[in-house]
Amino acid sequence: MSKRKMENTRLPVGECISQVQEMLRERLCHQQLPDRPEGVEAQHKHLLELLKRTAVHGESNSVLIVGPRGAGKTMLLKCVLRDLQEEKEAQKNLLQVHLNGLLQTDDRIALKEITRQLHLENAVGDKVFGSFAENLAFLLEALKKGDRSSSRPALFVLDEFDLFAHHKNQTLLYNLLDVSQSAQAPIAVVGLTCRLDVLELLEKRVKSRFSHRQIHLLSNPTFSQYLQRVRTQLSLPDHFPDRKFALDWNASVETLCEDKSVEDALRRHFNSSKDFRSMHMLLMLCLSRVSVAKPGIKPADLVEASRMSFADAKANMLHGLSILELCLIIAMKHLNDVYEGEPFNLQMVHNEFKKFLQRKSNSMYKFDQPVILKAFEHLQQLELIRPVDSSLAKTQREYQLMRLMLDHSQIMEALQKYPQCPTDVKQWAMSAFG
Amino acid sequence: MSSLLQHPGHEEESLQRVSDQLPCREVQAGTLLSLMGQPHQYSYPSIFIYGHRSSGKSHVLHVLLKELELPHAPVSCVECVSVALLFEQVLLSFFGADAASLLPRSPSLSDFVRVYRNQCSQSPAEQTRYIVMEKAELLRDADANLLPALLRLQELVEDNVTVILLSEIVWDKFRPNTGCFEPLLLHFPDYSKGELQHILSHDRHPSYSAEFYSSYINILLGVFYSVCRDLRELRHLAALNFSKFCEPVVEGKVKETDTHKLWRNMEPHLKKAMQTVYLREVSSLQWEKMQQMEEKESGALRGLSAHTHVELPYYSKFLLIAAYLASYNPARTDKRFFLKHHGKIRKTNFLKKNEKTSNHLLGPKPFPLDRLLAIFYSVVDSRVAPTASIFSQISSLVTLQLLTQVSHDDQLDAPKYKCAVSMDFICAISRTVNFEIVNYLYDFL
């Protein structure tokens, strides 16, 4: 299709919307790579340079990418690898091994995975033969045989690097870093982690073999950058089939970002967390409301989505409790106030509740002990109260010491929102040491 | 109502069927549907749905996925006692039995991801695949890596897959200490009283009118709503007690419209039901039988907890009494209770400031074996030799869980015990040996 023709195509609205959904969902949910990494140009250049030296010149290297969750570590690495693939020589030469600390939970599994991904001789299809010792010896042999000029360079990517440091004796890390130190086959070890103290986890011999090269991704965007990010995440690219729709959409995103209420909501998010993933979640909630009937994101959508993601989950759960359970929680609150956070058992709670009943002389809440026990156990199931020690079979149920996992203000707030809360219960909650 | 559930990519008919099956849950179903998007589009990697028991979490998902014919793997974390079962279940429902057999004998997460990747490169997803995990709180007890890995499964297997976790417990209690990929949180609110009434009125008996049944539901909710909001429990109770409610109408004493008389007939019956069948003191079958026998008052049948009487040997009874006294009396008062010439001490004299709360509120205290034996000798009238039989009776009381041994550090030398029986039980026991236990309890002085 020629360019002129593209510009003239008009698609029906439903088609456009589904295109928008597809594109933006890929971006927000699937963590699609951007064309250029934003805000991390220096790190990108550094890493690309480093890996290029391994891929092209056969230099051995090790590097750690450190940053909080959602800071774009994997994105950076993937961008670098994509750019590296453009280089002819690197593309031809480089072998890649991807390991993840979540999946390769011990060295044996990791070693098999390495053998499999390198297609060594003792791997047939995706089956790997031999014991751990044999595999290790084989792998080291294969790496040792090579040298800088003749063998193909290998890139080891260790995602969740800190979990590899919990392996026994850190054998894998030791061997990989040892190879990267000595003049054997050229390898680059890239670790990704969210722990700033990751070097403290390494054993001394492992640490001394590591090059101590770290790339920090401590992104600290200003609010205007954050807003800009929202804009770029939501706007449609130039190659969208229907140009007219894309332009309208982008203009509506622009007006959305200038809206006062939207800015307030976004600032609240910005103040609670600067990482982009929580922003993606917010935008995803907005995007899911876009439909044929409502083609475009309105400020109200974003405010609603923000309200949804800021909702207090415990308050939501308190809303669904029965009156009896709520009364027990109030009794626990009073006990907490009187005895300054000492743990309590069912007997004390029941006693406190009985005091309330005597005061009120209201027969409406006269419940038997077993009914109360059932309500108490339901609260325990919801983990709103938690036993102090976990020896369940040891003591009788009514004498087991518990702690309330709610805070004073949460209870009072829940009480305000509770549908048809009896007035005397409310007053009881307010009274005493409130 | 069906206007809420309009979504491109799904047929109108099936959406209509969905909304018929989900009374009072249209909003949640609509939100979920819009989050899922069209079948071929990507959905958010993991969604966490929380809400109270029987607020329709798994029902909504089940109906949606079933009626719209989306590929999904239902997994119950209760059933999956090992991760191998979980992996097998997922592979089985996505790729068929052949894929599940590819897993090695005790598969790790790595094996699962490898097999999954292999399979999905052969048959790539045209539609989003869903893994629905029920009772997700049990995942916390599993391997520490499992939950973080599941949350980012989409990234790990590079497939269009979404993991949906269902739980009663809020997300804050799930988060691992090194963090993880945050799922999208969705709350299913509880049913309000009106909604409960609406849903419960659906399953009415065909031979009675709708108003009649809904007035019955109204009475039922009036009694039980303050205690129980569990739809399943309420539905069960409604089904159990309905025959009693129609009884006067069947006999022709009362007309269907005379709500007040029906209520007067019903309410005490329901109150009794709360004490018995709600607590499972009396099984549902027994309850139904009891309703048929009119002359016999319901509840006259002894429930489960009434069978507390245990036949024990003579010395075991005294050992248990001694243990109860040792547990609930402070050691300082032993002299006053069990020595002959103790002098006159009034309670106020040895009432310490912090001892105003009764011991029956705080629960049993541990005591050493020596104190148990000392009290035992003083409450038993005859002379008893400390034979092996006495000691074996103590340890058999422990295995019967009438006593519990507290500290585990030493088996032979100075073990400590606690008494684990209730006040009623010990009173019944002491009555059989003509011992007035209340006179010896510090709390009732």
CSV table of C-alpha atoms in Angstrom, one decimal, chain B residues 57-393:
chain,number,residue,atom,x,y,z
B,57,LYS,CA,-15.6,-14.9,42.4
B,58,SER,CA,-15.1,-18.2,40.9
B,59,HIS,CA,-18.7,-18.4,39.7
B,60,VAL,CA,-18.3,-15.3,37.6
B,61,LEU,CA,-15.0,-16.4,36.1
B,62,HIS,CA,-16.3,-19.9,35.5
B,63,VAL,CA,-19.4,-18.7,33.7
B,64,LEU,CA,-17.4,-16.1,31.6
B,65,LEU,CA,-14.7,-18.5,30.5
B,66,LYS,CA,-17.1,-21.3,29.8
B,67,GLU,CA,-19.8,-19.4,27.9
B,68,LEU,CA,-17.4,-17.4,25.9
B,69,GLU,CA,-15.3,-20.5,25.2
B,70,LEU,CA,-12.0,-19.1,26.1
B,71,PRO,CA,-9.1,-21.5,26.7
B,72,HIS,CA,-8.5,-21.7,30.4
B,73,ALA,CA,-7.0,-24.0,33.0
B,74,PRO,CA,-8.9,-24.1,36.3
B,75,VAL,CA,-6.6,-24.9,39.2
B,76,SER,CA,-7.6,-25.4,42.8
B,77,CYS,CA,-4.6,-24.8,45.0
B,78,VAL,CA,-6.1,-27.1,47.7
B,79,GLU,CA,-5.9,-30.0,45.3
B,80,CYS,CA,-2.4,-29.2,44.1
B,81,VAL,CA,-0.5,-30.5,47.1
B,82,SER,CA,2.7,-30.5,45.0
B,83,VAL,CA,3.7,-28.2,42.2
B,84,ALA,CA,3.9,-31.1,39.9
B,85,LEU,CA,0.1,-31.5,40.0
B,86,LEU,CA,-0.3,-27.8,39.3
B,87,PHE,CA,2.0,-27.9,36.2
B,88,GLU,CA,0.3,-31.0,34.9
B,89,GLN,CA,-3.1,-29.5,35.3
B,90,VAL,CA,-2.1,-26.4,33.4
B,91,LEU,CA,-0.4,-28.2,30.5
B,92,LEU,CA,-3.2,-30.7,30.3
B,93,SER,CA,-5.9,-28.2,29.8
B,94,PHE,CA,-3.9,-26.1,27.4
B,95,PHE,CA,-2.1,-28.6,25.2
B,96,GLY,CA,-3.7,-31.9,25.9
B,97,ALA,CA,-2.5,-35.1,27.6
B,98,ASP,CA,0.7,-35.5,25.5
B,99,ALA,CA,2.2,-32.3,26.8
B,100,ALA,CA,1.5,-33.2,30.4
B,101,SER,CA,3.4,-36.5,30.0
B,102,LEU,CA,6.5,-34.6,28.8
B,103,LEU,CA,7.1,-33.3,32.3
B,104,PRO,CA,9.9,-35.2,34.2
B,105,ARG,CA,9.0,-37.0,37.4
B,106,SER,CA,9.5,-34.3,39.9
B,107,PRO,CA,9.4,-31.2,37.7
B,108,SER,CA,10.9,-27.9,38.7
B,109,LEU,CA,9.5,-24.5,37.5
B,110,SER,CA,12.3,-24.5,34.9
B,111,ASP,CA,11.0,-27.8,33.4
B,112,PHE,CA,7.5,-26.5,33.3
B,113,VAL,CA,8.5,-23.3,31.6
B,114,ARG,CA,10.5,-25.2,29.1
B,115,VAL,CA,7.7,-27.6,28.2
B,116,TYR,CA,5.3,-24.8,28.0
B,117,ARG,CA,7.5,-22.8,25.7
B,118,ASN,CA,8.0,-25.8,23.5
B,119,GLN,CA,4.3,-26.5,23.3
B,120,CYS,CA,3.3,-23.0,22.6
B,121,SER,CA,5.9,-22.6,19.9
B,122,GLN,CA,4.1,-25.5,18.2
B,123,SER,CA,0.6,-24.2,18.8
B,124,PRO,CA,0.8,-20.4,19.5
B,125,ALA,CA,-2.0,-18.8,21.3
B,126,GLU,CA,-4.6,-17.3,19.1
B,127,GLN,CA,-6.6,-16.3,22.1
B,128,THR,CA,-5.5,-15.3,25.6
B,129,ARG,CA,-5.1,-18.3,27.8
B,130,TYR,CA,-6.2,-18.0,31.3
B,131,ILE,CA,-5.0,-19.8,34.4
B,132,VAL,CA,-7.5,-19.5,37.2
B,133,MET,CA,-6.1,-20.3,40.6
B,134,GLU,CA,-8.6,-20.7,43.4
B,135,LYS,CA,-7.7,-20.4,47.0
B,136,ALA,CA,-4.5,-18.6,46.0
B,137,GLU,CA,-3.6,-18.0,49.7
B,138,LEU,CA,-2.2,-21.5,49.8
B,139,LEU,CA,0.4,-20.5,47.2
B,140,ARG,CA,2.2,-18.6,49.9
B,141,ASP,CA,2.9,-21.9,51.7
B,142,ALA,CA,4.3,-23.4,48.6
B,143,ASP,CA,7.8,-22.9,47.2
B,144,ALA,CA,8.9,-19.3,47.7
B,145,ASN,CA,9.6,-18.9,43.9
B,146,LEU,CA,6.3,-20.1,42.8
B,147,LEU,CA,4.1,-17.1,43.4
B,148,PRO,CA,6.6,-14.5,41.8
B,149,ALA,CA,7.1,-16.7,38.9
B,150,LEU,CA,3.4,-17.2,38.3
B,151,LEU,CA,2.8,-13.5,38.5
B,152,ARG,CA,5.2,-12.9,35.6
B,153,LEU,CA,4.4,-16.0,33.7
B,154,GLN,CA,3.5,-14.1,30.6
B,155,GLU,CA,7.0,-12.7,30.4
B,156,LEU,CA,8.7,-16.0,31.2
B,157,VAL,CA,6.9,-18.2,28.7
B,158,GLU,CA,6.4,-15.5,26.1
B,159,ASP,CA,2.9,-16.5,25.4
B,160,ASN,CA,-0.4,-14.6,25.6
B,161,VAL,CA,-1.3,-16.0,29.1
B,162,THR,CA,-3.0,-14.4,32.0
B,163,VAL,CA,-2.9,-15.7,35.6
B,164,ILE,CA,-6.0,-15.0,37.7
B,165,LEU,CA,-5.7,-15.5,41.4
B,166,LEU,CA,-8.8,-15.7,43.6
B,167,SER,CA,-8.6,-15.3,47.3
B,168,GLU,CA,-10.4,-14.2,50.5
B,169,ILE,CA,-7.3,-12.6,51.8
B,170,VAL,CA,-6.0,-9.2,50.8
B,171,TRP,CA,-3.0,-8.8,48.5
B,172,ASP,CA,-0.9,-7.1,51.2
B,173,LYS,CA,-0.5,-10.4,52.9
B,174,PHE,CA,0.8,-12.1,49.8
B,175,ARG,CA,3.7,-9.8,48.8
B,176,PRO,CA,7.1,-11.6,49.1
B,177,ASN,CA,9.8,-9.7,50.9
B,178,THR,CA,11.9,-9.0,47.8
B,179,GLY,CA,8.9,-7.8,45.9
B,180,CYS,CA,7.4,-9.1,42.7
B,181,PHE,CA,5.4,-8.1,39.7
B,182,GLU,CA,2.3,-6.4,41.0
B,183,PRO,CA,-0.9,-7.9,39.8
B,184,LEU,CA,-4.0,-5.9,39.0
B,185,LEU,CA,-6.3,-5.8,42.0
B,186,LEU,CA,-10.0,-6.3,41.7
B,187,HIS,CA,-12.5,-6.3,44.5
B,188,PHE,CA,-15.7,-8.3,44.5
B,189,PRO,CA,-17.9,-6.5,47.0
B,190,ASP,CA,-20.3,-8.4,49.3
B,191,TYR,CA,-23.9,-8.8,48.4
B,192,SER,CA,-26.2,-6.3,50.1
B,193,LYS,CA,-29.3,-7.4,51.9
B,194,GLY,CA,-31.5,-6.6,48.8
B,195,GLU,CA,-29.2,-8.5,46.5
B,196,LEU,CA,-29.2,-11.5,48.8
B,197,GLN,CA,-33.0,-11.4,48.8
B,198,HIS,CA,-33.0,-11.2,45.1
B,199,ILE,CA,-30.7,-14.1,44.5
B,200,LEU,CA,-32.3,-16.3,47.2
B,201,SER,CA,-35.7,-15.7,45.7
B,202,HIS,CA,-34.6,-17.2,42.5
B,203,ASP,CA,-34.8,-20.8,43.7
B,204,ARG,CA,-38.4,-20.8,44.8
B,205,HIS,CA,-40.6,-23.8,45.0
B,206,PRO,CA,-42.8,-23.9,41.9
B,207,SER,CA,-46.0,-24.8,43.7
B,208,TYR,CA,-46.0,-21.6,45.8
B,209,SER,CA,-46.3,-18.0,44.6
B,210,ALA,CA,-43.3,-15.7,44.3
B,211,GLU,CA,-44.5,-13.4,47.0
B,212,PHE,CA,-44.9,-16.2,49.5
B,213,TYR,CA,-41.4,-17.4,48.9
B,214,SER,CA,-39.9,-13.9,49.1
B,215,SER,CA,-41.7,-13.3,52.4
B,216,TYR,CA,-40.1,-16.5,53.7
B,217,ILE,CA,-36.7,-15.3,52.6
B,218,ASN,CA,-37.4,-12.0,54.3
B,219,ILE,CA,-38.0,-13.7,57.6
B,220,LEU,CA,-35.0,-15.9,57.2
B,221,LEU,CA,-32.7,-12.9,56.5
B,222,GLY,CA,-34.2,-11.1,59.5
B,223,VAL,CA,-32.9,-13.9,61.8
B,224,PHE,CA,-29.7,-14.8,60.2
B,225,TYR,CA,-28.4,-11.7,58.5
B,226,SER,CA,-26.7,-10.2,61.5
B,227,VAL,CA,-24.7,-13.4,62.0
B,228,CYS,CA,-24.1,-14.8,58.5
B,229,ARG,CA,-23.8,-13.2,55.1
B,230,ASP,CA,-22.5,-16.3,53.3
B,231,LEU,CA,-24.8,-16.9,50.4
B,232,ARG,CA,-24.2,-20.6,50.3
B,233,GLU,CA,-24.9,-21.0,54.0
B,234,LEU,CA,-28.1,-19.0,53.7
B,235,ARG,CA,-29.2,-20.9,50.7
B,236,HIS,CA,-28.7,-24.2,52.5
B,237,LEU,CA,-30.7,-22.9,55.5
B,238,ALA,CA,-33.5,-21.7,53.3
B,239,ALA,CA,-33.8,-25.0,51.6
B,240,LEU,CA,-33.8,-26.8,54.9
B,241,ASN,CA,-36.4,-24.8,56.7
B,242,PHE,CA,-38.9,-24.1,54.0
B,243,SER,CA,-41.1,-27.2,54.6
B,244,LYS,CA,-41.6,-26.0,58.2
B,245,PHE,CA,-42.7,-22.6,56.9
B,246,CYS,CA,-45.4,-24.0,54.6
B,247,GLU,CA,-46.7,-26.4,57.2
B,248,PRO,CA,-49.5,-24.2,58.5
B,249,VAL,CA,-50.5,-23.4,54.9
B,250,VAL,CA,-50.6,-27.1,54.0
B,251,GLU,CA,-52.7,-27.9,57.0
B,252,GLY,CA,-55.0,-25.1,56.0
B,253,LYS,CA,-54.7,-23.1,59.3
B,254,VAL,CA,-53.3,-20.0,57.7
B,255,LYS,CA,-53.6,-18.4,54.3
B,256,GLU,CA,-50.6,-17.6,52.2
B,257,THR,CA,-51.0,-13.9,52.6
B,258,ASP,CA,-51.1,-13.9,56.4
B,259,THR,CA,-47.5,-13.0,56.9
B,260,HIS,CA,-47.7,-12.1,60.5
B,261,LYS,CA,-49.0,-15.5,61.6
B,262,LEU,CA,-46.4,-17.2,59.4
B,263,TRP,CA,-43.7,-15.2,61.0
B,264,ARG,CA,-44.9,-16.0,64.5
B,265,ASN,CA,-44.8,-19.6,63.6
B,266,MET,CA,-41.4,-19.5,62.0
B,267,GLU,CA,-39.2,-17.3,64.1
B,268,PRO,CA,-38.6,-19.5,67.2
B,269,HIS,CA,-37.9,-22.3,64.8
B,270,LEU,CA,-35.3,-20.4,63.0
B,271,LYS,CA,-33.7,-19.2,66.2
B,272,LYS,CA,-33.4,-22.9,67.2
B,273,ALA,CA,-31.9,-23.6,63.8
B,274,MET,CA,-29.1,-21.0,64.5
B,275,GLN,CA,-28.1,-22.9,67.7
B,276,THR,CA,-28.1,-26.3,66.1
B,277,VAL,CA,-28.0,-26.8,62.4
B,278,TYR,CA,-26.0,-23.6,61.7
B,279,LEU,CA,-23.3,-24.7,64.0
B,280,ARG,CA,-23.5,-28.3,62.6
B,281,GLU,CA,-24.4,-29.6,66.0
B,282,VAL,CA,-27.2,-31.4,64.3
B,283,SER,CA,-26.7,-32.7,60.8
B,284,SER,CA,-29.0,-31.5,58.0
B,285,LEU,CA,-30.5,-34.9,57.7
B,286,GLN,CA,-31.3,-35.1,61.4
B,287,TRP,CA,-32.8,-31.7,61.2
B,288,GLU,CA,-35.1,-32.7,58.4
B,289,LYS,CA,-36.2,-35.8,60.3
B,290,MET,CA,-36.8,-33.7,63.4
B,291,GLN,CA,-39.1,-31.4,61.5
B,292,GLN,CA,-41.2,-34.3,60.4
B,293,MET,CA,-41.7,-35.6,63.9
B,294,GLU,CA,-44.0,-32.9,65.1
B,295,GLU,CA,-44.7,-33.9,68.6
B,296,LYS,CA,-41.0,-34.0,69.4
B,297,GLU,CA,-39.6,-30.6,70.1
B,298,SER,CA,-36.8,-29.8,67.7
B,299,GLY,CA,-33.5,-29.4,69.4
B,300,ALA,CA,-34.5,-32.0,72.0
B,301,LEU,CA,-32.1,-34.3,70.2
B,302,ARG,CA,-28.6,-34.0,71.7
B,303,GLY,CA,-26.2,-32.4,69.4
B,304,LEU,CA,-22.5,-33.2,68.9
B,305,SER,CA,-21.2,-31.1,71.7
B,306,ALA,CA,-23.6,-32.6,74.2
B,307,HIS,CA,-21.7,-35.8,74.1
B,308,THR,CA,-18.9,-34.5,76.3
B,309,HIS,CA,-19.2,-37.2,78.9
B,310,VAL,CA,-16.1,-39.4,79.0
B,311,GLU,CA,-15.7,-42.4,81.2
B,312,LEU,CA,-12.4,-42.3,83.0
B,313,PRO,CA,-10.7,-44.5,85.7
B,314,TYR,CA,-11.0,-43.3,89.3
B,315,TYR,CA,-7.4,-42.0,89.7
B,316,SER,CA,-7.5,-40.4,86.2
B,317,LYS,CA,-10.5,-38.4,87.3
B,318,PHE,CA,-8.6,-37.1,90.3
B,319,LEU,CA,-5.5,-36.4,88.3
B,320,LEU,CA,-7.5,-34.4,85.9
B,321,ILE,CA,-9.2,-32.5,88.8
B,322,ALA,CA,-5.8,-31.8,90.3
B,323,ALA,CA,-4.5,-30.6,86.9
B,324,TYR,CA,-7.5,-28.3,86.6
B,325,LEU,CA,-6.9,-26.8,90.0
B,326,ALA,CA,-3.2,-26.4,89.3
B,327,SER,CA,-3.9,-24.7,86.0
B,328,TYR,CA,-6.5,-22.2,87.2
B,329,ASN,CA,-5.2,-21.5,90.7
B,330,PRO,CA,-2.2,-19.4,91.4
B,331,ALA,CA,0.6,-21.4,93.2
B,332,ARG,CA,0.6,-19.0,96.1
B,333,THR,CA,-2.9,-20.1,97.1
B,334,ASP,CA,-2.1,-23.8,97.3
B,335,LYS,CA,-1.2,-23.6,100.9
B,336,ARG,CA,-4.5,-22.0,101.8
B,337,PHE,CA,-6.6,-24.5,99.9
B,338,PHE,CA,-4.8,-27.8,100.5
B,339,LEU,CA,-2.9,-27.5,103.9
B,340,LYS,CA,-4.8,-28.4,107.1
B,341,HIS,CA,-3.5,-25.7,109.3
B,342,HIS,CA,-3.1,-22.7,107.1
B,343,GLY,CA,-4.5,-20.0,109.3
B,344,LYS,CA,-7.1,-17.6,108.2
B,345,ILE,CA,-6.2,-15.6,105.1
B,346,ARG,CA,-8.9,-13.6,103.4
B,347,LYS,CA,-9.0,-13.3,99.7
B,348,THR,CA,-8.4,-9.6,99.8
B,349,ASN,CA,-5.1,-10.0,101.5
B,350,PHE,CA,-3.5,-11.9,98.7
B,351,LEU,CA,-5.2,-10.3,95.9
B,352,LYS,CA,-2.5,-8.6,93.8
B,353,LYS,CA,-3.3,-5.6,91.7
B,354,ASN,CA,-2.9,-7.3,88.3
B,355,GLU,CA,-4.9,-10.3,89.4
B,356,LYS,CA,-8.3,-8.7,89.3
B,357,THR,CA,-9.1,-10.4,86.0
B,358,SER,CA,-10.1,-13.9,86.6
B,359,ASN,CA,-8.0,-16.9,85.6
B,360,HIS,CA,-10.9,-18.3,83.7
B,361,LEU,CA,-10.5,-15.4,81.3
B,362,LEU,CA,-6.8,-15.8,80.7
B,363,GLY,CA,-6.8,-19.5,80.2
B,364,PRO,CA,-4.9,-22.3,81.8
B,365,LYS,CA,-1.4,-21.7,83.2
B,366,PRO,CA,1.4,-24.3,82.9
B,367,PHE,CA,2.4,-26.2,86.1
B,368,PRO,CA,5.2,-28.7,86.9
B,369,LEU,CA,4.6,-32.3,87.6
B,370,ASP,CA,5.5,-32.0,91.3
B,371,ARG,CA,2.7,-29.6,91.9
B,372,LEU,CA,0.2,-31.8,90.1
B,373,LEU,CA,1.2,-34.7,92.3
B,374,ALA,CA,1.1,-32.7,95.5
B,375,ILE,CA,-2.4,-31.5,94.8
B,376,PHE,CA,-3.4,-35.0,93.7
B,377,TYR,CA,-2.4,-36.5,97.0
B,378,SER,CA,-4.2,-33.9,99.0
B,379,VAL,CA,-7.5,-34.2,97.1
B,380,VAL,CA,-7.5,-38.0,97.0
B,381,ASP,CA,-8.7,-39.3,100.4
B,382,SER,CA,-7.0,-42.6,100.4
B,383,ARG,CA,-3.3,-43.2,100.4
B,384,VAL,CA,-2.0,-43.6,96.9
B,385,ALA,CA,1.4,-45.0,96.1
B,386,PRO,CA,3.2,-43.3,93.2
B,387,THR,CA,3.2,-46.4,91.0
B,388,ALA,CA,4.0,-46.7,87.4
B,389,SER,CA,0.3,-46.8,86.7
B,390,ILE,CA,-0.2,-43.3,88.0
B,391,PHE,CA,2.5,-41.9,85.8
B,392,SER,CA,1.3,-43.8,82.8
B,393,GLN,CA,-2.2,-42.4,83.4
